Coordinates of N, CA and C in Angstrom, one line a residue:
X1 N 0.8 -1.2 0.0 CA 0.0 0.0 0.1 C 0.9 1.2 0.0
X2 N 0.7 2.1 -0.9 CA 1.6 3.3 -1.1 C 1.4 4.2 0.2
X3 N 2.5 4.7 0.7 CA 2.5 5.5 2.0 C 2.2 7.0 1.7
X4 N 2.3 7.4 0.3 CA 2.1 8.8 0.1 C 1.6 9.0 -1.4
X5 N 0.6 9.8 -1.5 CA 0.2 10.2 -2.9 C 1.2 11.1 -3.6
X6 N 1.6 10.8 -4.8 CA 2.7 11.4 -5.3 C 2.5 12.7 -6.1
X7 N 1.5 13.4 -5.7 CA 1.3 14.8 -6.1 C 2.2 15.6 -5.2
X8 N 2.8 16.7 -5.8 CA 3.7 17.5 -5.0 C 3.2 18.5 -4.1
X9 N 2.2 18.0 -3.3 CA 1.7 18.8 -2.1 C 1.6 18.0 -0.9
X10 N 1.6 18.6 0.2 CA 1.5 17.8 1.4 C 0.0 17.6 1.8
X11 N -0.3 16.4 2.2 CA -1.6 16.1 2.7 C -1.8 16.9 4.0
X12 N -3.1 17.0 4.4 CA -3.3 17.9 5.6 C -2.6 17.3 6.8
X13 N -2.6 16.0 7.0 CA -2.0 15.4 8.2 C -0.5 15.6 8.1
X14 N 0.2 15.5 6.9 CA 1.6 15.7 6.7 C 1.9 17.2 6.9
X15 N 1.1 18.0 6.5 CA 1.3 19.5 6.7 C 1.3 19.8 8.1
X16 N 0.5 19.3 9.0 CA 0.4 19.5 10.4 C 1.7 18.9 11.0
X17 N 2.0 17.8 10.6 CA 3.3 17.1 11.1 C 4.5 17.9 10.8
X18 N 4.5 18.4 9.5 CA 5.7 19.3 9.2 C 5.8 20.5 10.1
X19 N 4.8 21.2 10.4 CA 4.9 22.4 11.3 C 5.3 21.9 12.7
X20 N 4.8 20.8 13.1 CA 5.3 20.3 14.5 C 6.8 19.9 14.4
X21 N 7.3 19.3 13.4 CA 8.6 19.0 13.3 C 9.5 20.2 13.2
X22 N 9.1 21.1 12.5 CA 9.8 22.4 12.5 C 10.0 23.0 13.8
X23 N 8.9 22.9 14.6 CA 9.0 23.6 15.9 C 10.0 22.7 16.8
X24 N 9.9 21.5 16.7 CA 10.8 20.6 17.5 C 12.2 20.7 17.1
X25 N 12.5 21.1 15.8 CA 13.9 21.2 15.4 C 14.4 22.7 15.4
X26 N 13.7 23.5 16.0 CA 14.1 25.0 16.0 C 15.3 25.2 16.8
X27 N 15.6 24.4 17.8 CA 16.7 24.6 18.7 C 18.1 24.2 17.9
X28 N 17.8 23.2 16.9 CA 19.0 22.7 16.1 C 19.2 23.6 14.9
X29 N 18.1 24.2 14.4 CA 18.2 25.0 13.2 C 17.5 26.3 13.4
X30 N 18.0 27.2 14.3 CA 17.4 28.4 14.5 C 17.4 29.2 13.1
X31 N 16.3 29.9 13.0 CA 16.0 30.8 11.8 C 15.6 29.9 10.6
X32 N 16.3 28.7 10.3 CA 15.9 27.9 9.3 C 14.6 27.3 9.4
X33 N 14.3 26.6 10.5 CA 13.0 26.0 10.7 C 11.9 27.0 10.8
X34 N 12.2 28.1 11.4 CA 11.2 29.2 11.5 C 10.9 29.9 10.2
X35 N 11.8 29.9 9.3 CA 11.7 30.5 8.0 C 10.7 29.6 7.2
X36 N 10.9 28.2 7.4 CA 10.0 27.3 6.7 C 8.5 27.4 7.3
X37 N 8.4 27.7 8.5 CA 7.1 27.8 9.1 C 6.4 29.1 8.5
X38 N 7.3 30.1 8.5 CA 6.5 31.4 7.8 C 6.3 31.2 6.3
X39 N 7.0 30.5 5.6 CA 6.7 30.2 4.2 C 5.4 29.3 4.1
X40 N 5.3 28.4 5.1 CA 4.0 27.6 5.0 C 2.8 28.4 5.4
X41 N 3.0 29.5 6.2 CA 1.8 30.3 6.6 C 1.5 31.4 5.6
X42 N 2.5 31.9 4.8 CA 2.4 33.0 3.9 C 2.4 32.8 2.4
X43 N 3.1 31.6 2.1 CA 3.3 31.4 0.6 C 4.5 32.0 0.1
X44 N 5.3 32.6 1.0 CA 6.5 33.3 0.6 C 7.5 32.4 -0.1
X45 N 8.2 32.8 -1.1 CA 9.2 32.0 -1.8 C 10.4 32.0 -1.0
X46 N 11.2 31.0 -1.0 CA 12.3 30.8 0.0 C 13.2 31.9 -0.1
X47 N 13.7 32.4 -1.3 CA 14.6 33.6 -1.3 C 14.0 34.9 -0.9
X48 N 12.7 35.0 -1.1 CA 12.0 36.2 -0.6 C 12.0 36.2 0.9
X49 N 11.8 35.0 1.5 CA 11.8 34.9 3.0 C 13.2 35.3 3.5
X50 N 14.3 34.7 2.9 CA 15.6 34.9 3.4 C 16.0 36.4 3.3
X51 N 15.4 37.2 2.4 CA 16.0 38.6 2.2 C 15.1 39.6 3.1
X52 N 14.0 39.1 3.8 CA 13.3 40.0 4.6 C 14.1 40.7 5.8
X53 N 13.8 41.9 5.9 CA 14.5 42.7 7.0 C 13.4 42.9 8.1
X54 N 13.9 43.2 9.3 CA 12.9 43.5 10.5 C 12.1 44.8 10.0
X55 N 12.7 45.6 9.3 CA 12.0 46.9 8.9 C 10.9 46.7 7.9
X56 N 10.9 45.5 7.3 CA 9.8 45.2 6.4 C 8.5 44.8 7.1
X57 N 8.6 44.6 8.5 CA 7.4 44.3 9.3 C 6.7 45.7 9.6
X58 N 5.6 45.9 9.1 CA 4.8 47.1 9.4 C 3.7 46.7 10.5
X59 N 4.1 46.9 11.8 CA 3.2 46.5 12.8 C 2.0 47.4 12.9
X60 N 2.2 48.7 12.5 CA 1.0 49.6 12.6 C -0.1 49.1 11.7
X61 N 0.3 48.7 10.5 CA -0.8 48.3 9.5 C -1.0 46.8 9.4
X62 N -0.2 46.1 10.3 CA -0.3 44.7 10.3 C 0.0 44.0 8.9
X63 N 1.2 44.4 8.3 CA 1.6 44.0 7.1 C 3.1 43.6 7.0
X64 N 3.4 42.5 6.2 CA 4.8 42.3 5.9 C 4.9 42.9 4.5
X65 N 5.9 43.9 4.4 CA 6.1 44.6 3.1 C 7.1 43.8 2.2
X66 N 6.8 43.4 1.1 CA 7.7 42.8 0.2 C 8.2 43.8 -0.9
X67 N 9.4 44.3 -0.6 CA 9.9 45.4 -1.5 C 10.2 44.9 -2.9
X68 N 10.3 45.7 -3.9 CA 10.7 45.3 -5.2 C 12.0 44.4 -5.3
X69 N 13.0 44.8 -4.4 CA 14.3 44.0 -4.4 C 14.2 42.7 -3.8
X70 N 13.1 42.5 -3.0 CA 12.8 41.1 -2.4 C 11.8 40.3 -3.3
X71 N 10.8 40.9 -3.7 CA 9.8 40.3 -4.5 C 10.3 39.6 -5.8
X72 N 9.8 38.4 -6.2 CA 10.2 37.7 -7.4 C 9.7 38.5 -8.6
X73 N 8.5 39.1 -8.4 CA 7.8 39.9 -9.5 C 8.5 41.3 -9.8
X74 N 9.2 41.7 -8.9 CA 9.9 43.0 -9.0 C 8.9 44.2 -8.6
X75 N 7.7 43.8 -8.1 CA 6.7 44.8 -7.7 C 6.7 44.8 -6.1
X76 N 6.3 46.0 -5.6 CA 6.1 46.0 -4.1 C 4.8 45.4 -3.7
X77 N 4.8 44.5 -2.9 CA 3.6 43.7 -2.4 C 3.6 43.7 -0.9
X78 N 2.5 43.2 -0.4 CA 2.4 43.0 1.0 C 1.6 41.8 1.4
X79 N 1.9 41.3 2.6 CA 1.2 40.1 3.2 C 0.5 40.5 4.5
X80 N -0.8 40.5 4.6 CA -1.4 40.8 5.9 C -0.9 39.9 7.1
X81 N -0.7 40.5 8.2 CA -0.1 39.8 9.4 C -1.4 39.3 10.1
X82 N -1.8 38.1 9.9 CA -2.9 37.5 10.7 C -2.4 37.0 12.0
X83 N -3.2 36.5 12.8 CA -2.8 35.9 14.2 C -1.8 34.9 14.1
X84 N -1.9 33.8 13.3 CA -0.9 32.9 13.2 C 0.4 33.4 12.8
X85 N 0.4 34.3 11.8 CA 1.6 34.9 11.2 C 2.3 35.8 12.3
X86 N 1.4 36.5 13.1 CA 2.0 37.3 14.1 C 2.8 36.5 15.1
X87 N 2.1 35.3 15.6 CA 2.7 34.4 16.5 C 4.1 33.9 16.0
X88 N 4.1 33.6 14.7 CA 5.3 33.0 14.1 C 6.4 34.1 14.1
X89 N 6.0 35.4 13.7 CA 7.0 36.5 13.7 C 7.6 36.7 15.1
X90 N 6.8 36.7 16.0 CA 7.2 36.9 17.3 C 8.2 35.9 17.8
X91 N 7.9 34.7 17.4 CA 8.9 33.5 17.8 C 10.2 33.8 17.1
X92 N 10.2 34.3 15.9 CA 11.4 34.6 15.2 C 12.2 35.7 15.9
X93 N 11.5 36.7 16.2 CA 12.2 37.8 16.9 C 12.7 37.4 18.3
X94 N 12.2 36.4 18.8 CA 12.7 35.9 20.2 C 13.9 35.0 20.0
X95 N 14.3 34.6 18.9 CA 15.4 33.7 18.7 C 16.7 34.4 19.3
X96 N 16.8 35.7 19.1 CA 18.0 36.4 19.6 C 18.2 36.3 21.1
X97 N 17.2 35.8 21.7 CA 17.4 35.6 23.3 C 17.8 34.2 23.6
X98 N 18.1 33.4 22.6 CA 18.4 32.0 22.8 C 19.8 31.7 22.6
X99 N 20.2 30.4 22.9 CA 21.6 30.0 22.6 C 21.5 28.9 21.5
X100 N 22.6 28.8 20.8 CA 22.7 27.8 19.7 C 23.9 26.9 20.0
X101 N 23.6 25.6 19.9 CA 24.6 24.6 20.1 C 24.9 23.9 18.8
X102 N 26.1 24.0 18.3 CA 26.4 23.4 17.1 C 27.2 22.0 17.3
X103 N 26.6 21.0 16.7 CA 27.3 19.6 17.0 C 27.8 19.1 15.7
X104 N 28.8 18.3 15.8 CA 29.5 17.8 14.6 C 28.7 16.7 14.0
X105 N 29.3 16.1 12.9 CA 28.6 15.0 12.2 C 28.3 13.8 13.1
X106 N 29.2 13.6 14.0 CA 29.1 12.4 14.9 C 27.9 12.6 16.0
X107 N 27.4 13.8 16.0 CA 26.3 14.2 16.9 C 26.6 14.0 18.4
X108 N 27.9 13.9 18.6 CA 28.3 13.7 20.1 C 29.1 14.8 20.6
X109 N 30.2 15.2 19.9 CA 31.1 16.3 20.4 C 30.4 17.6 20.1
X110 N 30.4 18.5 21.1 CA 29.9 19.9 21.0 C 31.0 20.8 20.5
X111 N 30.9 21.4 19.4 CA 31.9 22.3 18.9 C 31.7 23.7 19.4
X112 N 30.4 24.3 19.3 CA 30.2 25.6 19.7 C 28.8 25.7 20.5
X113 N 28.9 26.6 21.5 CA 27.7 26.8 22.2 C 27.6 28.2 22.5
X114 N 26.9 29.1 21.8 CA 27.0 30.6 22.0 C 25.7 31.2 21.9
X115 N 25.5 32.4 22.5 CA 24.3 33.1 22.4 C 24.0 33.7 21.1
X116 N 22.7 33.9 20.7 CA 22.4 34.5 19.5 C 22.0 35.9 19.5
X117 N 22.4 36.5 20.6 CA 22.0 37.9 20.9 C 22.7 38.8 19.8
X118 N 23.7 38.5 19.1 CA 24.2 39.3 18.0 C 23.1 39.7 17.0
X119 N 22.1 38.8 16.9 CA 21.1 39.1 15.9 C 20.4 40.4 16.1
X120 N 20.3 40.9 17.3 CA 19.7 42.1 17.7 C 20.3 43.3 17.0
X121 N 21.5 43.1 16.5 CA 22.2 44.3 15.8 C 22.3 44.0 14.4
X122 N 21.6 43.0 13.9 CA 21.5 42.8 12.4 C 20.2 43.2 11.8
X123 N 20.1 43.6 10.6 CA 18.9 44.0 10.0 C 17.9 43.0 9.6
X124 N 18.5 41.7 9.4 CA 17.7 40.7 8.9 C 16.8 40.1 9.8
X125 N 15.7 39.5 9.2 CA 14.6 38.8 10.1 C 15.1 37.4 10.3
X126 N 15.9 36.9 9.2 CA 16.5 35.6 9.4 C 18.0 35.6 9.3
X127 N 18.7 35.5 10.4 CA 20.1 35.7 10.4 C 20.9 34.4 10.3
X128 N 22.1 34.5 9.9 CA 23.1 33.4 9.8 C 23.6 33.0 11.2
X129 N 23.9 31.8 11.4 CA 24.5 31.3 12.6 C 26.0 31.2 12.4
X130 N 26.5 31.7 11.2 CA 27.9 31.5 11.0 C 28.4 32.9 10.8
X131 N 28.1 33.9 11.5 CA 28.6 35.2 11.4 C 30.0 35.3 12.0
X132 N 30.8 36.3 11.6 CA 32.2 36.4 12.2 C 32.1 37.6 13.2
X133 N 32.1 37.1 14.5 CA 31.9 38.1 15.6 C 32.8 39.2 15.6
X134 N 34.0 39.1 15.0 CA 35.0 40.1 15.0 C 34.7 41.3 14.0
X135 N 33.8 41.0 13.1 CA 33.4 42.0 12.1 C 32.1 42.6 12.3
X136 N 31.4 42.3 13.4 CA 30.1 42.8 13.8 C 30.1 44.3 14.0
X137 N 31.3 44.9 14.3 CA 31.4 46.3 14.6 C 31.4 47.0 13.2
X138 N 31.6 46.3 12.1 CA 31.7 46.8 10.8 C 30.2 46.9 10.2
X139 N 29.6 48.1 10.1 CA 28.3 48.3 9.6 C 28.2 47.7 8.2
X140 N 29.1 47.8 7.3 CA 28.9 47.2 6.0 C 28.8 45.7 6.0
X141 N 29.6 45.1 7.0 CA 29.5 43.7 7.2 C 28.1 43.3 7.8
X142 N 27.7 44.0 8.7 CA 26.4 43.7 9.4 C 25.2 43.7 8.4
X143 N 25.3 44.7 7.5 CA 24.2 44.8 6.5 C 24.3 44.0 5.3
X144 N 25.4 43.2 5.1 CA 25.7 42.5 3.9 C 24.9 41.1 4.0
X145 N 24.8 40.5 2.9 CA 24.1 39.2 2.8 C 24.9 38.1 3.6
X146 N 26.2 38.3 4.0 CA 26.9 37.4 4.7 C 26.4 37.1 6.1
X147 N 25.5 38.1 6.6 CA 25.0 37.9 7.9 C 23.6 37.3 7.9
X148 N 23.0 37.1 6.8 CA 21.6 36.6 6.7 C 21.6 35.1 6.4
X149 N 20.5 34.6 6.6 CA 20.2 33.2 6.2 C 20.3 33.0 4.7
X150 N 21.1 32.0 4.2 CA 21.2 31.9 2.7 C 20.8 30.5 2.2
X151 N 20.6 29.6 3.2 CA 20.3 28.2 2.8 C 19.6 27.5 4.0
X152 N 18.6 26.6 3.6 CA 17.9 25.8 4.6 C 18.0 24.3 4.3
X153 N 19.0 24.0 3.4 CA 19.1 22.7 2.9 C 19.2 21.6 4.1
X154 N 20.2 21.9 5.0 CA 20.3 20.9 6.1 C 19.1 20.7 7.0
X155 N 18.4 21.8 7.1 CA 17.2 21.7 7.9 C 16.1 20.9 7.1
X156 N 16.0 21.1 5.9 CA 15.1 20.2 5.1 C 15.4 18.8 5.2
X157 N 16.7 18.4 5.1 CA 17.0 17.1 5.2 C 16.7 16.4 6.6
X158 N 16.9 17.3 7.7 CA 16.6 16.8 9.0 C 15.1 16.6 9.1
X159 N 14.3 17.6 8.5 CA 12.8 17.5 8.5 C 12.4 16.2 7.8
X160 N 12.9 15.9 6.7 CA 12.5 14.8 5.9 C 12.8 13.4 6.7
X161 N 14.0 13.4 7.3 CA 14.3 12.2 8.0 C 13.4 12.0 9.2
X162 N 13.1 13.1 9.9 CA 12.3 13.0 11.1 C 10.8 12.7 10.8
X163 N 10.3 13.3 9.6 CA 8.9 12.9 9.2 C 8.9 11.4 8.8
X164 N 9.9 11.0 8.2 CA 9.9 9.5 7.8 C 9.8 8.6 9.1
X165 N 10.6 9.1 10.0 CA 10.7 8.4 11.3 C 9.3 8.3 11.9
X166 N 8.6 9.5 12.0 CA 7.4 9.5 12.7 C 6.3 8.9 12.0
X167 N 6.4 8.8 10.6 CA 5.3 8.2 9.8 C 5.6 6.7 9.5
X168 N 6.7 6.3 10.1 CA 7.1 4.8 10.0 C 7.5 4.4 8.5
X169 N 8.1 5.3 7.8 CA 8.5 5.0 6.4 C 9.9 4.6 6.5
X170 N 10.3 3.4 5.9 CA 11.6 2.9 5.9 C 12.6 3.8 5.3
X171 N 13.9 3.7 5.7 CA 14.9 4.6 5.3 C 15.1 4.5 3.7
X172 N 14.9 3.2 3.3 CA 15.2 3.0 1.9 C 14.1 3.6 1.0
X173 N 13.0 3.9 1.6 CA 11.8 4.5 0.7 C 12.0 6.0 0.5
X174 N 11.6 6.4 -0.7 CA 11.6 7.9 -1.0 C 10.4 8.6 -0.3
X175 N 10.7 9.9 0.1 CA 9.6 10.6 0.7 C 9.8 12.0 0.2
X176 N 8.7 12.5 -0.5 CA 8.8 13.9 -1.0 C 8.6 14.9 0.0
X177 N 9.6 15.8 0.1 CA 9.5 16.8 1.1 C 10.4 18.0 0.8
X178 N 9.9 19.1 0.3 CA 10.7 20.2 -0.2 C 10.0 21.5 -0.1
X179 N 10.8 22.6 -0.2 CA 10.1 23.9 -0.1 C 9.2 24.2 -1.3
X180 N 9.4 23.6 -2.4 CA 8.6 23.7 -3.6 C 7.2 23.2 -3.3
X181 N 7.2 22.0 -2.6 CA 6.0 21.4 -2.1 C 5.2 22.4 -1.2
X182 N 5.9 23.1 -0.4 CA 5.3 23.9 0.6 C 4.6 25.1 -0.2
X183 N 5.2 25.7 -1.2 CA 4.5 26.7 -2.0 C 3.3 26.2 -2.6
X184 N 3.4 25.0 -3.2 CA 2.3 24.4 -3.9 C 1.1 24.1 -2.9
X185 N 1.5 23.6 -1.7 CA 0.5 23.3 -0.8 C -0.3 24.5 -0.3
X186 N 0.5 25.6 -0.2 CA -0.2 26.9 0.2 C -1.1 27.3 -0.8
X187 N -0.8 27.2 -2.1 CA -1.6 27.5 -3.2 C -2.9 26.7 -3.2
X188 N -2.7 25.4 -2.9 CA -3.8 24.5 -2.8 C -4.8 24.8 -1.7
X189 N -4.2 25.1 -0.5 CA -5.1 25.5 0.6 C -5.9 26.9 0.3
X190 N -5.3 27.7 -0.4 CA -5.9 29.0 -0.9 C -7.1 28.5 -1.7
X191 N -6.9 27.7 -2.7 CA -8.0 27.4 -3.6 C -9.1 26.6 -2.8
X192 N -8.7 25.9 -1.8 CA -9.8 25.2 -1.1 C -10.6 26.1 -0.1
X193 N -9.8 27.1 0.5 CA -10.4 28.1 1.3 C -11.4 29.0 0.6
X194 N -11.0 29.3 -0.7 CA -11.9 30.2 -1.5 C -12.8 29.6 -2.5
X195 N -12.9 28.2 -2.4 CA -13.8 27.4 -3.2 C -13.4 27.6 -4.7
X196 N -12.2 27.4 -5.0 CA -11.6 27.5 -6.4 C -11.6 28.9 -7.0
X197 N -12.0 29.9 -6.2 CA -11.9 31.2 -6.8 C -10.4 31.7 -7.0
X198 N -9.9 31.5 -8.1 CA -8.5 31.8 -8.3 C -8.2 33.2 -8.3
X199 N -9.3 34.1 -8.6 CA -9.1 35.5 -8.5 C -8.9 36.0 -7.1
X200 N -9.4 35.2 -6.1 CA -9.2 35.7 -4.7 C -7.8 35.0 -4.3
X201 N -7.7 33.7 -4.7 CA -6.3 33.0 -4.2 C -5.2 33.8 -4.8
X202 N -5.2 34.3 -5.9 CA -4.0 35.0 -6.5 C -3.6 36.2 -5.6
X203 N -4.5 36.7 -4.9 CA -4.1 37.9 -4.0 C -3.1 37.4 -2.9
X204 N -3.2 36.2 -2.5 CA -2.4 35.6 -1.4 C -1.2 34.8 -1.9
X205 N -1.4 34.1 -3.0 CA -0.3 33.4 -3.6 C 0.7 34.3 -4.3
X206 N 0.2 35.5 -4.7 CA 1.0 36.5 -5.4 C 1.5 36.1 -6.8
X207 N 0.7 35.3 -7.5 CA 1.1 35.0 -8.9 C 0.6 36.0 -9.8
X208 N 1.3 36.1 -10.9 CA 1.1 37.1 -11.9 C -0.4 37.0 -12.5
X209 N -0.7 35.7 -12.8 CA -2.0 35.4 -13.4 C -2.7 34.1 -12.8
X210 N -4.0 34.1 -13.1 CA -4.8 32.9 -12.5 C -4.3 31.7 -13.3
X211 N -3.9 31.8 -14.6 CA -3.6 30.7 -15.5 C -2.4 30.0 -14.8
X212 N -1.4 30.8 -14.3 CA -0.2 30.2 -13.7 C -0.6 29.4 -12.4
X213 N -1.5 30.0 -11.6 CA -1.9 29.5 -10.3 C -2.6 28.2 -10.6
X214 N -3.6 28.2 -11.6 CA -4.4 27.0 -11.8 C -3.6 25.8 -12.5
X215 N -2.8 26.3 -13.4 CA -2.0 25.3 -14.2 C -0.8 24.7 -13.5
X216 N -0.2 25.4 -12.7 CA 1.1 24.9 -12.1 C 1.0 24.5 -10.7
X217 N 0.2 25.3 -9.8 CA 0.3 25.2 -8.5 C -0.9 24.5 -7.7
X218 N -2.0 24.3 -8.4 CA -3.1 23.8 -7.8 C -3.0 22.3 -7.9
X219 N -3.7 21.5 -7.0 CA -3.6 20.1 -7.1 C -4.6 19.5 -6.1
X220 N -4.5 18.2 -5.8 CA -5.4 17.6 -4.9 C -4.7 16.5 -4.1
X221 N -5.1 16.4 -2.8 CA -4.5 15.3 -2.0 C -5.1 13.9 -2.4
X222 N -4.5 12.8 -1.9 CA -5.0 11.5 -2.1 C -6.4 11.4 -1.6
X223 N -6.6 11.8 -0.4 CA -8.0 11.7 0.2 C -9.1 12.5 -0.6
X224 N -8.6 13.7 -1.1 CA -9.6 14.5 -1.9 C -9.9 13.8 -3.2
X225 N -9.0 13.1 -3.9 CA -9.2 12.4 -5.1 C -10.2 11.2 -4.9
X226 N -9.9 10.5 -3.7 CA -10.8 9.4 -3.4 C -12.3 9.9 -3.2
X227 N -12.4 10.9 -2.6 CA -13.8 11.4 -2.3 C -14.5 11.9 -3.6
X228 N -13.7 12.6 -4.4 CA -14.4 13.1 -5.7 C -14.6 11.9 -6.6
X229 N -13.8 10.8 -6.6 CA -14.0 9.6 -7.3 C -15.4 8.9 -6.9
X230 N -15.7 8.9 -5.7 CA -17.0 8.4 -5.1 C -18.2 9.1 -5.7
X231 N -18.1 10.4 -5.7 CA -19.1 11.2 -6.2 C -19.3 11.0 -7.8
X232 N -18.2 10.8 -8.5 CA -18.2 10.5 -9.9 C -18.8 9.1 -10.2
X233 N -18.6 8.2 -9.3 CA -19.1 6.8 -9.4 C -20.6 6.8 -9.4
X234 N -21.2 7.7 -8.6 CA -22.6 7.8 -8.6 C -23.3 8.3 -9.9
X235 N -22.5 8.9 -10.6 CA -23.0 9.5 -11.9 C -22.8 8.5 -13.0
X236 N -21.8 7.6 -13.0 CA -21.5 6.6 -14.1 C -21.7 5.2 -13.5
X237 N -22.6 5.0 -12.5 CA -22.7 3.6 -11.9 C -23.7 2.8 -12.9
X238 N -23.2 2.2 -13.9 CA -24.0 1.5 -14.9 C -23.5 0.1 -15.1
X239 N -22.3 -0.3 -14.5 CA -21.7 -1.5 -14.7 C -22.6 -2.6 -13.8
X240 N -22.9 -3.7 -14.4 CA -23.7 -4.7 -13.7 C -22.9 -6.1 -13.8
X241 N -23.1 -7.0 -12.8 CA -22.6 -8.3 -12.8 C -23.8 -9.3 -12.8

C-alpha cells in the first residue's frame, strides 16, 4: 500500500506534522526551521523569505512589506499579518534571546555553544549562525548578505528524516518533502479556502495570473481524489454483474 500520494503537495496530516517537526527542530536549526514555518503560513518563496528585514514588518498596519528588491515579480507587495503569522514572527524575533549549540557530524562532540544575541544588531529577520563576531562592529558587514540566512538545505534534510521516522516510512523508501511542495500546498489551501476562486487566491499566492496558479500550483490530495471519485461513481454507475 503506497505511503504517500505522489502529487507534489503535502496532505493535511503531513502538513500539520511538518509544522510540528519544524517547531521541534528549532533549537537545532534556529531561523531555518522558523523560515520554513513562515513560508508555510504566507506562501513566501524561499529567497524572498531569506531577504526579509525587520524593517519590512509594518506592525502599525499589520503587514509584511515585500519590497521590489525582495519580490520575485519586482513589484512592491504586502502580506497581511494574521494572528498565526503574528505568533510566528514573534517567535522569530525571540530567537536572539536563545543559545545555539552546534554539533559535529558524529552528533556527540559539541563544537560551539554561544548566544544568538548578536542578531539584535543585524537588520535581517532571518540571520546566519555563521557570522564572524570580530566583524560585527563593521556596519557594511552587518548589513551584507553574509550575515543573513542563505540556505535551509540541512534543515530540510533533517525534517525529511524526522517525518519519515514519525510516519514509519523505511529509510530506503523515497519521501517527497521540499520547499517547492510547501509553495504548492499553500496555493492548494488557498484554492480550497476560497472554493476554487483563483481571482481571490491569487491575492495571497501573489502569482502574476490565474492561469499560472491553476495550471502549475493547484492540485489535490489522495483523500480528496478518493472523495471526488466516489461522487463520480454515482453518476456513471451503470456496470452490472
